[in-house]
Short mmCIF file of C-alpha atoms in Angstrom, two decimals:
data_model
loop_
_atom_site.label_atom_id
_atom_site.label_comp_id
_atom_site.label_asym_id
_atom_site.label_seq_id
_atom_site.Cartn_x
_atom_site.Cartn_y
_atom_site.Cartn_z
CA UNK A 1 -15.45 19.37 -36.16
CA UNK A 2 -13.56 17.69 -33.44
CA UNK A 3 -13.81 19.27 -29.94
CA UNK A 4 -10.11 18.23 -29.15
CA UNK A 5 -8.98 20.78 -31.62
CA UNK A 6 -10.75 23.52 -29.88
CA UNK A 7 -9.11 22.23 -26.55
CA UNK A 8 -5.71 22.81 -28.24
CA UNK A 9 -6.57 26.46 -28.68
CA UNK A 10 -6.76 26.91 -25.19
CA UNK A 11 -2.87 26.75 -24.99
CA UNK A 12 -2.45 29.03 -27.83
CA UNK A 13 -2.85 29.33 -31.43
CA UNK A 14 -2.60 26.28 -33.72
CA UNK A 15 -2.43 26.05 -37.48
CA UNK A 16 -4.15 23.34 -39.54
CA UNK A 17 -3.50 22.37 -42.93
CA UNK A 18 -5.69 19.99 -44.89
CA UNK A 19 -4.46 19.15 -48.56
CA UNK A 20 -5.91 16.81 -51.00
CA UNK A 21 -3.34 15.05 -53.16
CA UNK A 22 -3.70 14.09 -56.97
CA UNK A 23 -4.49 10.34 -55.56
CA UNK A 24 -7.40 11.54 -53.72
CA UNK A 25 -5.95 10.95 -50.32
CA UNK A 26 -5.64 13.78 -47.87
CA UNK A 27 -2.83 15.16 -45.54
CA UNK A 28 -3.94 16.76 -42.38
CA UNK A 29 -1.13 18.74 -40.37
CA UNK A 30 -1.79 20.43 -37.04
CA UNK A 31 0.78 22.36 -35.35
CA UNK A 32 0.94 24.73 -32.24
CA UNK A 33 4.24 26.33 -33.40
CA UNK A 34 6.33 25.20 -30.50
CA UNK A 35 6.07 21.34 -30.56
CA UNK A 36 6.52 18.48 -33.19
CA UNK A 37 3.57 18.88 -35.63
CA UNK A 38 0.77 16.11 -36.09
CA UNK A 39 0.34 14.56 -39.51
CA UNK A 40 -2.31 12.32 -40.75
CA UNK A 41 -2.20 10.82 -44.18
CA UNK A 42 -5.09 8.88 -45.95
CA UNK A 43 -8.71 9.08 -47.11
CA UNK A 44 -11.39 10.93 -45.46
CA UNK A 45 -12.74 8.29 -43.39
CA UNK A 46 -9.12 7.12 -42.23
CA UNK A 47 -8.33 10.61 -41.02
CA UNK A 48 -11.81 11.02 -39.25
CA UNK A 49 -11.21 7.70 -37.48
CA UNK A 50 -7.56 8.22 -36.49
CA UNK A 51 -7.92 12.08 -35.63
CA UNK A 52 -9.28 11.36 -31.97
CA UNK A 53 -6.53 9.09 -30.88
CA UNK A 54 -3.94 11.16 -32.73
CA UNK A 55 -5.18 14.31 -31.18
CA UNK A 56 -5.30 12.73 -27.46
CA UNK A 57 -1.53 11.44 -28.33
CA UNK A 58 -0.55 14.89 -29.56
CA UNK A 59 -1.90 16.70 -26.41
CA UNK A 60 -0.09 13.94 -24.23
CA UNK A 61 3.14 14.57 -25.90
CA UNK A 62 2.93 18.24 -25.82
CA UNK A 63 2.32 17.92 -22.11
CA UNK A 64 5.47 15.71 -21.53
CA UNK A 65 7.56 17.96 -23.70
CA UNK A 66 6.34 21.10 -21.65
CA UNK A 67 7.16 19.33 -18.43
CA UNK A 68 10.41 18.26 -19.60
CA UNK A 69 11.31 21.73 -20.78
CA UNK A 70 10.46 23.12 -17.35
CA UNK A 71 12.71 20.53 -15.65
CA UNK A 72 15.50 21.44 -17.89
CA UNK A 73 15.17 25.00 -17.12
CA UNK A 74 15.10 24.29 -13.35
CA UNK A 75 18.20 22.12 -13.53
CA UNK A 76 19.92 25.01 -15.40
CA UNK A 77 18.83 27.67 -12.92
CA UNK A 78 20.22 25.49 -10.15
CA UNK A 79 23.66 24.95 -12.01
CA UNK A 80 23.91 28.71 -12.57
CA UNK A 81 23.39 29.73 -9.03
CA UNK A 82 25.63 27.85 -6.31
CA UNK A 83 24.00 25.97 -3.44
CA UNK A 84 23.42 27.92 -0.31
CA UNK A 85 25.95 25.54 1.37
CA UNK A 86 28.62 26.62 -0.73
CA UNK A 87 29.79 29.96 0.63
CA UNK A 88 31.91 32.51 -1.60
CA UNK A 89 34.87 33.78 -0.14
CA UNK A 90 34.44 37.25 1.39
CA UNK A 91 36.96 40.12 1.30
CA UNK A 92 38.27 40.56 4.80
CA UNK A 93 39.71 44.07 5.66
CA UNK A 94 43.07 44.14 7.52
CA UNK A 95 43.07 46.20 10.61
CA UNK A 96 45.93 48.87 10.87
CA UNK A 97 48.40 47.92 13.16
CA UNK A 98 49.27 50.13 16.26
CA UNK A 99 52.88 50.57 14.90
CA UNK A 100 51.73 52.33 11.76
CA UNK A 101 53.00 55.78 11.19
CA UNK A 102 50.57 58.49 11.68
CA UNK A 103 51.04 62.03 10.66
CA UNK A 104 49.42 65.14 12.26
CA UNK A 105 47.89 67.75 10.25
CA UNK A 106 50.65 70.08 10.84
CA UNK A 107 53.27 67.57 9.56
CA UNK A 108 51.27 66.95 6.43
CA UNK A 109 51.00 70.83 5.78
CA UNK A 110 54.74 71.19 5.99
CA UNK A 111 55.27 68.34 3.61
CA UNK A 112 53.09 69.89 0.85
CA UNK A 113 54.93 72.07 -1.89
CA UNK A 114 54.33 75.61 -1.73
CA UNK A 115 52.22 77.01 -4.55
CA UNK A 116 53.63 79.94 -6.74
CA UNK A 117 50.66 82.45 -6.60
CA UNK A 118 52.54 85.27 -8.20
CA UNK A 119 50.70 86.84 -10.78
CA UNK A 120 52.57 88.64 -13.62
CA UNK A 121 50.58 91.41 -14.96
#
């Protein structure tokens, strides 16, 4: 069996389908579940001859796709978080002015309403 198939499993699980058609030709499908699958069609000799080159192209394509996905994720993360040079406006507290009216504790207690604590038995 081809050693490149075993190399593909280092990245995770792969699925292979080998089917023989009514015409005597074979269909070989290889997929890792996340990238575009590899399909080979033809006689047994044709598939065996093309398998090495097809697997090399398949692994190169999956690497390119993984790199492109990582770059897209990084770009999306940069769009979501604003750059450090852009500062968000901060809430500022306004100091109380010296002319603000302050009331003493006695003035506040005089302004409060009296509570009726009369209990009717």
